[in-house]
Tab-separated table of C-alpha atoms in Angstrom:
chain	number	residue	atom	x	y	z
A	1	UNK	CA	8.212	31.330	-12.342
A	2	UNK	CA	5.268	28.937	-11.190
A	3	UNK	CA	6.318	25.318	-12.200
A	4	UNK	CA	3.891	22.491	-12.659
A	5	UNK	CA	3.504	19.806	-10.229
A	6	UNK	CA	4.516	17.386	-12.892
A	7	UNK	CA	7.647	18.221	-14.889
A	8	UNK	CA	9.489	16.573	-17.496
A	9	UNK	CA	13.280	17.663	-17.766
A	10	UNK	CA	14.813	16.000	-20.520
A	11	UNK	CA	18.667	14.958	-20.863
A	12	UNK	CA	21.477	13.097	-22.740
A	13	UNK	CA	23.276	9.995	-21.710
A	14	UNK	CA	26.660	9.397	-22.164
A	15	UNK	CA	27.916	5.895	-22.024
A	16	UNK	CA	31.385	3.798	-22.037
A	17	UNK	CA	32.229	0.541	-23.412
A	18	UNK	CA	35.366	-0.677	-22.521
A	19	UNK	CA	36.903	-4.569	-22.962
A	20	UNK	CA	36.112	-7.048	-20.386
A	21	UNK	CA	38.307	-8.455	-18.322
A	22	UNK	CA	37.190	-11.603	-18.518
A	23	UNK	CA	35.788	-14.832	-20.907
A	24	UNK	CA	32.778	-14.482	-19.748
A	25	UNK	CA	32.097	-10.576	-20.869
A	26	UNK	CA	33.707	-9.638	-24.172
A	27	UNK	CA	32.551	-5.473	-23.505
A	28	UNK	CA	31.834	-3.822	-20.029
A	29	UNK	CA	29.231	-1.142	-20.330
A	30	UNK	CA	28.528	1.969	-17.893
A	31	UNK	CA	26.774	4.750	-17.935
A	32	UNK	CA	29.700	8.157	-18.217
A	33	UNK	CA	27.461	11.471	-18.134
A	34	UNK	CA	24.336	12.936	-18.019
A	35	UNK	CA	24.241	16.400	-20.194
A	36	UNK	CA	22.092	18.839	-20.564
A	37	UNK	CA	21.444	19.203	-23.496
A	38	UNK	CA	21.825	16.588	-26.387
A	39	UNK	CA	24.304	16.975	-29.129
A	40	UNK	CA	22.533	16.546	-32.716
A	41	UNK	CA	23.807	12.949	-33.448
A	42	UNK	CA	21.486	9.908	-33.133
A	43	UNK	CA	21.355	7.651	-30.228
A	44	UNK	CA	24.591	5.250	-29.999
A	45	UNK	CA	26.325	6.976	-32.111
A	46	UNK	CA	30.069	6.760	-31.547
A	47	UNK	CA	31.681	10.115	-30.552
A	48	UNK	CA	35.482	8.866	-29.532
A	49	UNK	CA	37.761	5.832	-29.355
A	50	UNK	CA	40.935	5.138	-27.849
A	51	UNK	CA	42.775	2.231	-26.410
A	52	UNK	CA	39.498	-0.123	-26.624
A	53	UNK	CA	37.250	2.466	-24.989
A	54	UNK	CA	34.526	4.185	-26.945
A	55	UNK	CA	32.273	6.039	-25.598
A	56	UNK	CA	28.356	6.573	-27.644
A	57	UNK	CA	26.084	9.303	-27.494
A	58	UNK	CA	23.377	6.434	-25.747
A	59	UNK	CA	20.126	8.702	-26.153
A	60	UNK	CA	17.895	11.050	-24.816
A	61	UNK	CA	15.965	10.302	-22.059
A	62	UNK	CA	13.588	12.085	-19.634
A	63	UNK	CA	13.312	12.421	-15.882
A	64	UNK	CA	10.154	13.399	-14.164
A	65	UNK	CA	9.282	15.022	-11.209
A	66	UNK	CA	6.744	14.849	-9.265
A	67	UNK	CA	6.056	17.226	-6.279
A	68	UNK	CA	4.761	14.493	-4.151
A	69	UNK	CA	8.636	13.148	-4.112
A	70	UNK	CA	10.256	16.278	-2.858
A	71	UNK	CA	11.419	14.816	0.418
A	72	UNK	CA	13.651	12.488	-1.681
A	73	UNK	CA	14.845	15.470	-3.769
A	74	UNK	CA	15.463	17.348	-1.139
A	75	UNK	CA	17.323	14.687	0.296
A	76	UNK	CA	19.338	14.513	-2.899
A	77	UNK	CA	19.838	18.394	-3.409
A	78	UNK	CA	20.966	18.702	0.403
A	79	UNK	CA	23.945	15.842	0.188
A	80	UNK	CA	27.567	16.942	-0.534
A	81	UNK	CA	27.140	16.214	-4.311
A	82	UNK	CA	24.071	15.807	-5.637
A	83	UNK	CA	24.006	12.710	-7.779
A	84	UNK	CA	21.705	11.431	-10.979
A	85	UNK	CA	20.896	7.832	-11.659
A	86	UNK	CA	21.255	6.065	-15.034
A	87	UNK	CA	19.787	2.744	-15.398
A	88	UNK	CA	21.358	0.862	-19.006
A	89	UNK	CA	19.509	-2.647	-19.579
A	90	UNK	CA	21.605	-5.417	-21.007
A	91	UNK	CA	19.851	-5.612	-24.653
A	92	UNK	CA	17.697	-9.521	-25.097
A	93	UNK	CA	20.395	-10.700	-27.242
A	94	UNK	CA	23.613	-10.188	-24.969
A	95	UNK	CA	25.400	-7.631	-27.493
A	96	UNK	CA	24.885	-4.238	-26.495
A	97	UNK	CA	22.101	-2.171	-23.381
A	98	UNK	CA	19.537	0.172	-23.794
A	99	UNK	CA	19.153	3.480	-22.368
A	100	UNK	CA	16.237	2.467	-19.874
A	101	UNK	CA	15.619	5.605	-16.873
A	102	UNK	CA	17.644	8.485	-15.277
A	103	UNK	CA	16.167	9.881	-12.299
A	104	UNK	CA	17.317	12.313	-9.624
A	105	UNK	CA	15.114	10.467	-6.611
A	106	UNK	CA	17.198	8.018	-4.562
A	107	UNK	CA	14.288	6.081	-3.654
A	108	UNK	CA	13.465	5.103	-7.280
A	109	UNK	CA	17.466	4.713	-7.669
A	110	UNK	CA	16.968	1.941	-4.913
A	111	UNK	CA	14.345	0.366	-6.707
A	112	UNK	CA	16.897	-0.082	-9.969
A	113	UNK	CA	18.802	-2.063	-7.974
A	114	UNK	CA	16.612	-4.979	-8.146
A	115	UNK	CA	17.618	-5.921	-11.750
A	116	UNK	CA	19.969	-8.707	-11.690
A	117	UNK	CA	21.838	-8.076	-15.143
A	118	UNK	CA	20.870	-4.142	-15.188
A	119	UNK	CA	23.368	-1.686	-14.991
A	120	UNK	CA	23.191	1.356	-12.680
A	121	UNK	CA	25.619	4.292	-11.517
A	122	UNK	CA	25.121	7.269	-9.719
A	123	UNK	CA	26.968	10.364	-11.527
A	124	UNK	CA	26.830	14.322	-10.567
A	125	UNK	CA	24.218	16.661	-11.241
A	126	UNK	CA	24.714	18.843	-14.193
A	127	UNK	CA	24.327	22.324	-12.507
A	128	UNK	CA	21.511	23.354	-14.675
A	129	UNK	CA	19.052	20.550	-13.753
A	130	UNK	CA	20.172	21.104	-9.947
A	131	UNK	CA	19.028	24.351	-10.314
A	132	UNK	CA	15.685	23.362	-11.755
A	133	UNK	CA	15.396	20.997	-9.391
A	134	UNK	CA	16.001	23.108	-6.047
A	135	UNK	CA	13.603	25.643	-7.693
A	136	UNK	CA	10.849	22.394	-8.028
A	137	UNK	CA	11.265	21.429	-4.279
A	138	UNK	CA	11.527	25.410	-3.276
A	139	UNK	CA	8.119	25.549	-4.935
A	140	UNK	CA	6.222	22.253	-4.042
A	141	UNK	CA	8.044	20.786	-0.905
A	142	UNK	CA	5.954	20.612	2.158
A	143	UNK	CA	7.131	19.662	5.447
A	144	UNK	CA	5.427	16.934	6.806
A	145	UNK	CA	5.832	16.346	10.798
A	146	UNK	CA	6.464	12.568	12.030
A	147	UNK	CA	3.899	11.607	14.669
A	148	UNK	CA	5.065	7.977	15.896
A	149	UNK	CA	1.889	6.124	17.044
A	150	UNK	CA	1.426	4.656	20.311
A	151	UNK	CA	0.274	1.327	20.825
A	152	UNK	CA	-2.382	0.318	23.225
A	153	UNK	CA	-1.350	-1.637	26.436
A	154	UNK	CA	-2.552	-4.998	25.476
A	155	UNK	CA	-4.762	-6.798	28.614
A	156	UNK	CA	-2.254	-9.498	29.272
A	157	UNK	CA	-5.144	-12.023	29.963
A	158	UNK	CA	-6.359	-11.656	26.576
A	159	UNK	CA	-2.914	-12.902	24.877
A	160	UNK	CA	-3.907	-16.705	26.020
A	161	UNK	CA	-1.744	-16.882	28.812
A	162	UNK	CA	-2.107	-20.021	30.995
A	163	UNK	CA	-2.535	-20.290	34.860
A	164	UNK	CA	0.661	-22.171	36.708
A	165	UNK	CA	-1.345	-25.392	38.062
């Protein structure tokens, strides 16, 4: 099987709301699991409730890779559980989030970070897209060796150095 060096894998989202603990946030959102495959109900749709949780079909989404990330995949595929990132965005008018990016590249997981109000949790790999995704970085991964530079010895007259008088 030759696979592109740009693929799209899409997934489903899973995510909880739950009551918030305090005045300030009446519902506490996170992101519960990343499927497969989606089940045939649209986006935020409610699929169970009990004791104040509920947890919503949040959408479909897709998550790209690109063979010029493999280190970070391999990274990812070679730790003791390989995780996926889901990034929910707090919606403009405070009430609910939107399903914004999954991705299985810690590097771009880092950069999600950066949102003040976003929402981001690392959750396992569903077996099939760590399959797919080995089979990407088995394909397109190539090694790259680390040469550190050396610097030149710098003349030390030439750094402005004064004469003792």
């Amino acid at each position: 099987m030759s696979l592109p060096p740009t693929l799209s894998v899409p997934v489903a989202v899973l995510a909880e709301s739950r009551p918030g603990v305090t005045v300030w946030q009446a519902r506490v959102w996170r992101p519960l699991a990343v499927l497969e495959e989606a089940p045939p109900v649209p986006a935020w749709t409610r699929l169970r409730e009990e004791a104040g949780r509920e947890v919503f079909f949040a959408g479909a989404a897709e998550v790209t890779l690109h063979r010029t990330d493999t280190p970070n995949y391999k990274d990812n595929l070679e730790a003791a559980q390989p995780l996926i990132w889901v990034l929910l965005r707090p919606e403009p008018d405070g009430e609910g989030v939107m399903l914004q990016a999954v991705t299985v590249d810690p590097g771009e997981a880092e950069i999600f970070t950066e949102g003040p109000r976003d929402i981001l949790e690392s959750l396992p790999m569903p077996p099939g897209i760590q399959s797919l995704l080995a089979e990407f970085v088995r394909e397109h991964h190539v090694e790259r060796v680390f040469h550190k530079r050396k610097r030149d010895r710098q003349d030390p007259d030439s750094m402005g150095r004064r004469q003792p008088k």
